[in-house]
Coordinates of C-alpha atoms and ligand atoms in Angstrom, one line a residue:
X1 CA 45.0 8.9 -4.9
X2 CA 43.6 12.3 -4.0
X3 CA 40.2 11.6 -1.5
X4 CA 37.2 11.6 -3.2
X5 CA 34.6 14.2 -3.2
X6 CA 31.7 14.1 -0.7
X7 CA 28.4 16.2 -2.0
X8 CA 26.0 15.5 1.2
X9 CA 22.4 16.0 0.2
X10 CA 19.0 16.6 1.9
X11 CA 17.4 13.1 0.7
X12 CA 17.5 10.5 -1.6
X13 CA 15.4 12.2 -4.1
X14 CA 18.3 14.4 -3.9
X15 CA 20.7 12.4 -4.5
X16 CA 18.8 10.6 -7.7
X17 CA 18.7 14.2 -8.9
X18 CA 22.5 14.8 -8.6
X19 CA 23.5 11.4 -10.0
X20 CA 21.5 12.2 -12.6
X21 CA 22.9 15.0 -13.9
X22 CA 26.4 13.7 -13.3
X23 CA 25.5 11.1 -16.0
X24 CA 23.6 13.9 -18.3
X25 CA 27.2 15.7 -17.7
X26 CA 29.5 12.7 -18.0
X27 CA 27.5 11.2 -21.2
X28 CA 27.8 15.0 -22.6
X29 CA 31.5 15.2 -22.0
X30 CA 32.2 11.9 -23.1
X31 CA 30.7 11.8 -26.9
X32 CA 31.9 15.5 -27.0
X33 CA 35.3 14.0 -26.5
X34 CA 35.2 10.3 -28.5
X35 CA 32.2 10.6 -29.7
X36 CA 30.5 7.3 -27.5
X37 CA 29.4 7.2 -23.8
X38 CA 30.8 4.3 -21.8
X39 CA 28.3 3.9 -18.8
X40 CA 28.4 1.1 -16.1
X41 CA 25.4 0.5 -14.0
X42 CA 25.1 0.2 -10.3
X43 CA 22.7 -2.6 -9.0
X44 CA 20.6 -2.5 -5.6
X45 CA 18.1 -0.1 -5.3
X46 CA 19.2 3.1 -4.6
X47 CA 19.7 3.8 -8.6
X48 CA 16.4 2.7 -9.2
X49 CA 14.9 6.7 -9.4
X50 CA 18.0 8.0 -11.1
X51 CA 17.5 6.1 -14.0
X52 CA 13.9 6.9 -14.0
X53 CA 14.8 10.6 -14.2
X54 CA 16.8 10.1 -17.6
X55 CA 14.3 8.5 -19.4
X56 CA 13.5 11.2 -22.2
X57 CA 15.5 11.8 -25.5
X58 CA 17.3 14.3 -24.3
X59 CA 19.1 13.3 -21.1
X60 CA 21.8 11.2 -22.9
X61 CA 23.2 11.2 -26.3
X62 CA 21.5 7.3 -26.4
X63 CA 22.8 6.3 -30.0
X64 CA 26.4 6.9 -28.8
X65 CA 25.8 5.4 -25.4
X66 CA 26.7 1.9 -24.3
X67 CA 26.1 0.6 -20.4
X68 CA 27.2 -2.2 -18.8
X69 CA 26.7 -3.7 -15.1
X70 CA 29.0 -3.7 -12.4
X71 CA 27.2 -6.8 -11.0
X72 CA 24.6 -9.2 -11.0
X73 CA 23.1 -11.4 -8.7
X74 CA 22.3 -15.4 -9.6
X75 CA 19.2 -15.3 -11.2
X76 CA 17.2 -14.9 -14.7
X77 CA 17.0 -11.5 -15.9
X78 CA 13.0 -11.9 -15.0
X79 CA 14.0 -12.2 -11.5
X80 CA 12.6 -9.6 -9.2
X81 CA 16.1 -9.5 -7.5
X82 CA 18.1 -8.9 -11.2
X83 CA 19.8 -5.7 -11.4
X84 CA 19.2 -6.1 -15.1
X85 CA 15.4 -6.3 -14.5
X86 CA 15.7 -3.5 -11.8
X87 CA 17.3 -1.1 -15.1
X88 CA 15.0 -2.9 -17.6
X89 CA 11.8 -1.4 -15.1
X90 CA 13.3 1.6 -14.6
X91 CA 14.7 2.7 -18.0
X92 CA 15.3 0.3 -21.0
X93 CA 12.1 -0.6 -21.3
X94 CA 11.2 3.0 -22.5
X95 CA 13.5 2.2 -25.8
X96 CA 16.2 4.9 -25.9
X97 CA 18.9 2.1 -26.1
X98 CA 19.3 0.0 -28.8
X99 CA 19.3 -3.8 -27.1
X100 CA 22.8 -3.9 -28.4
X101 CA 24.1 -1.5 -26.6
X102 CA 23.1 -3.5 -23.3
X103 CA 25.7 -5.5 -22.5
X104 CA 23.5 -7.3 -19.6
X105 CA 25.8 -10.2 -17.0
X106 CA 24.4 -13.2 -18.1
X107 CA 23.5 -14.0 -14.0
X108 CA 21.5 -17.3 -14.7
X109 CA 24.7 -18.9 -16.0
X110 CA 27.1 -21.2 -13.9
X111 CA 28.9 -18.1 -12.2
X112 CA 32.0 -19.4 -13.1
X113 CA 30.5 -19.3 -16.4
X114 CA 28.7 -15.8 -16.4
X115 CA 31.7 -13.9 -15.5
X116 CA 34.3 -15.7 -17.8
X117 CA 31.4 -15.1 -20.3
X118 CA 31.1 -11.6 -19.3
X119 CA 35.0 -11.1 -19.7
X120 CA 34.8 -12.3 -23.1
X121 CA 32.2 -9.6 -24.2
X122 CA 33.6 -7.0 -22.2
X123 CA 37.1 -7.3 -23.9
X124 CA 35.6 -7.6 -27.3
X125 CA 34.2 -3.8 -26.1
X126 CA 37.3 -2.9 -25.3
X127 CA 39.5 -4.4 -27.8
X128 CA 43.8 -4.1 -26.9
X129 CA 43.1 -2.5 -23.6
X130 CA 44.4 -3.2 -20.5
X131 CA 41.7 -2.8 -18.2
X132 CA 38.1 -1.5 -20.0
X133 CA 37.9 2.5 -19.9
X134 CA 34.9 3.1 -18.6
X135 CA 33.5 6.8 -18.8
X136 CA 31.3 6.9 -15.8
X137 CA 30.8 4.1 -13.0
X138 CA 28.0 4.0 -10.6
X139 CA 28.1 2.1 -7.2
X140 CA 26.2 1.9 -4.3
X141 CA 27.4 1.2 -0.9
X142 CA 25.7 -1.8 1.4
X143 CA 25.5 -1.7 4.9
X144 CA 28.9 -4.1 5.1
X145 CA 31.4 -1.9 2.8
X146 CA 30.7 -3.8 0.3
X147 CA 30.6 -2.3 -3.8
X148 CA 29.2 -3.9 -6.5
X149 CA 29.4 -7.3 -5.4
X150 CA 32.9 -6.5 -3.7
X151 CA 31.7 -8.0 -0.4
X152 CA 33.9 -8.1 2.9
X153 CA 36.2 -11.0 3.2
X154 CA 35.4 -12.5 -0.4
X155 CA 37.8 -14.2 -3.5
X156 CA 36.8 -11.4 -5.7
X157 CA 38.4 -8.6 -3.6
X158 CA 41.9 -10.5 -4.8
X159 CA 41.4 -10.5 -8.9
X160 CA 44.7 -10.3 -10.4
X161 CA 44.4 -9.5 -14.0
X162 CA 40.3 -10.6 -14.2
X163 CA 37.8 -7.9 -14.9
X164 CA 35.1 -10.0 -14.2
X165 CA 34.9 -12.4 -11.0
X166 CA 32.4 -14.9 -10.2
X167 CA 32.3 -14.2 -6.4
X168 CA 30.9 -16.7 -3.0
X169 CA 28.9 -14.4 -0.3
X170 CA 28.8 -16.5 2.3
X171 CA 26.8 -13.4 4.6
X172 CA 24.0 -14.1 1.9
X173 CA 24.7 -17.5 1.3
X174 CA 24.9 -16.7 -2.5
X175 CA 27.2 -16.0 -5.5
X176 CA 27.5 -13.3 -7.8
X177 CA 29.2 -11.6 -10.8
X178 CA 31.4 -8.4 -10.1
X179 CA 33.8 -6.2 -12.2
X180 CA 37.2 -6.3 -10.0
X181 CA 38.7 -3.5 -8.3
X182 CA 40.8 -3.2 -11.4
X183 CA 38.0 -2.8 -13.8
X184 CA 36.3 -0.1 -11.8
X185 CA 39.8 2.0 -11.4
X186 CA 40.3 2.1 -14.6
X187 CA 37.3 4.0 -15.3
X188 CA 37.2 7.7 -16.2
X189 CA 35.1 8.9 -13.6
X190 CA 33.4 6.9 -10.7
X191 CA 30.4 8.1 -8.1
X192 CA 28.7 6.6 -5.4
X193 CA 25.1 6.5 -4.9
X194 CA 24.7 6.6 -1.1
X195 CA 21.1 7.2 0.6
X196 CA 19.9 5.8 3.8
X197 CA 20.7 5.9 7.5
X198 CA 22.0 2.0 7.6
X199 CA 24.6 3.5 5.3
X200 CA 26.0 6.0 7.9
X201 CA 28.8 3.3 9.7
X202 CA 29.9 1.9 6.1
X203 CA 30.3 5.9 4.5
X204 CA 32.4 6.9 8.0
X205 CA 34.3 4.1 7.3
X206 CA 35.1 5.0 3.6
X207 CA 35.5 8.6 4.1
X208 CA 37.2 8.6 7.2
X209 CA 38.3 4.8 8.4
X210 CA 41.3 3.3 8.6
X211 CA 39.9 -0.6 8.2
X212 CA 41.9 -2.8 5.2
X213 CA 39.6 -3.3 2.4
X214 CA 39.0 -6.5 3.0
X215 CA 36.6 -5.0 5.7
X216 CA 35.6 -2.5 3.9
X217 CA 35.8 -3.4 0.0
X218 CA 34.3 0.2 -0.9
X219 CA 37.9 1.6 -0.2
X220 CA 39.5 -0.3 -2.6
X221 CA 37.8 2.1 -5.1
X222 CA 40.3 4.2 -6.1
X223 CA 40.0 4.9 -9.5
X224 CA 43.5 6.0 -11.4
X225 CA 41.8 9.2 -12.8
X226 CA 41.8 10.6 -9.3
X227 CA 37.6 11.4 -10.3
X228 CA 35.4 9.6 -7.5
X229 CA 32.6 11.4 -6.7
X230 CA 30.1 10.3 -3.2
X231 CA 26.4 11.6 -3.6
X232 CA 24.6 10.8 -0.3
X233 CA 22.0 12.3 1.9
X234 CA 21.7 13.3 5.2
X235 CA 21.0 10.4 6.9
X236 CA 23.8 8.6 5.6
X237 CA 26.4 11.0 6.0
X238 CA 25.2 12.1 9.6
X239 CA 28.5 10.3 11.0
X240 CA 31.2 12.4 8.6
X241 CA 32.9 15.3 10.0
X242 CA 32.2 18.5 8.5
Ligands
6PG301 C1 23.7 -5.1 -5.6 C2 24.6 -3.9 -5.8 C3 25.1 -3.5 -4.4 C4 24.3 -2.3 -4.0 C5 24.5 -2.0 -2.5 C6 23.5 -0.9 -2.1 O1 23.7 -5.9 -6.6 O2 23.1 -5.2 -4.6 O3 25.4 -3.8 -6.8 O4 26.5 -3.2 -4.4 O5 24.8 -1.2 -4.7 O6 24.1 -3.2 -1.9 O7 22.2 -1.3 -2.4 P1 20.9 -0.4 -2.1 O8 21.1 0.7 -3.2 O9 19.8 -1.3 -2.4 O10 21.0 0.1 -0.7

């Protein structure tokens, strides 16, 4: 799997303003090609102003486009901590997406319940497929190495043939829903979101660690496409060689 590519920018505005346009780029390309826009969400916070810059009728082809979440925490979609919510705030709630066409992890289930449930739909997306074929991915990167909810030292980092895990985080004394490594890798085109100078130890590690990825879970991104793209600023990249 060829290393992915590193864009180092001056800020985090910056880096909303890349991602961005990778997703006006990667929609484009997409509904050019099959004529639909497969999109996964990234949770946390980061994204927050890079969905805010592609709220007009223009940005994305929105009738073709479908998005989907990489990960939820345990909570109502109300929540202030639901990565549903955090999109809802930031961009659904401006009505370019049909509500059908937001396939939202159902995080106030059972877990073990909200992830077999989230399967289910997710393969009824992707009917016959082996692993869902995603267009574009976004993830963010904590502090840990962890991805999505991908967290060091987890179940979930060992799937098999899931797509969607149900996942204990003991470090927040929680449990989530996650796609699997598989699920991501699978996808045509994956980038990082990475903005902060708590990120700077977990981005060396990535780009230029050794560690197993069961202490750094963001290396077992390596999507089959060879397309993984890292966005980050300054601050977080101020430990990467040049
Ligand atoms: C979540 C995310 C998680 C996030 C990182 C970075 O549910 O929290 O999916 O993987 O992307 O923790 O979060 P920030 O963008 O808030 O730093």
């Amino acid at each position: 799997m060829p290393k992915p590519q590193i864009l180092v920018l001056k800020d985090a505005n910056a880096v909303a303003h890349a991602g961005a346009e990778r997703v006006r780029q990667a929609g484009h390309l997409a509904v050019s090609l099959r004529g639909s826009f497969h999109w996964v969400l990234a949770g946390g916070n980061t994204p927050r102003a890079l969905y805010e810059l592609l709220v007009s009728e223009e940005a994305v082809n929105w009738r073709a486009t479908h998005v989907y979440f990489g990960d939820e925490r345990h909570v109502l979609p109300t929540d202030p901590d639901s990565n549903y919510g955090m999109a809802e705030r930031a961009l659904f709630r401006h009505g370019l997406l049909a509500p059908d066409r937001i396939l939202r992890m159902r995080g106030e289930l059972p877990s073990r319940e909200g992830a077999m449930d989230y399967e289910e739909r997710l393969r009824a997306a992707f009917p016959d497929a082996a692993w869902p074929t995603f267009d574009l991915v976004l993830l963010g990167l904590g502090a840990d190495g962890h991805t999505a909810s991908l967290f060091p030292h987890t179940a979930a980092l060992d799937s098999g043939p899931r797509w969607v895990m149900h996942n204990q985080v003991p470090s927040l004394g929680t449990e989530r829903l996650t796609l699997t490594f598989p699920a991501l890798n699978a996808a045509r085109e994956i980038v990082f979101l990475v903005a902060g100078a708590d990120k700077a130890r977990a981005l060396h590690a990535l780009v230029e660690g050794h560690q197993p990825v069961a202490e750094i879970p963001a290396r077992g991104v390596q999507p089959a496409s060879g397309q993984c793209l890292i966005l980050a600023d300054e601050a977080a990249a101020a430990g990467l060689r040049r």
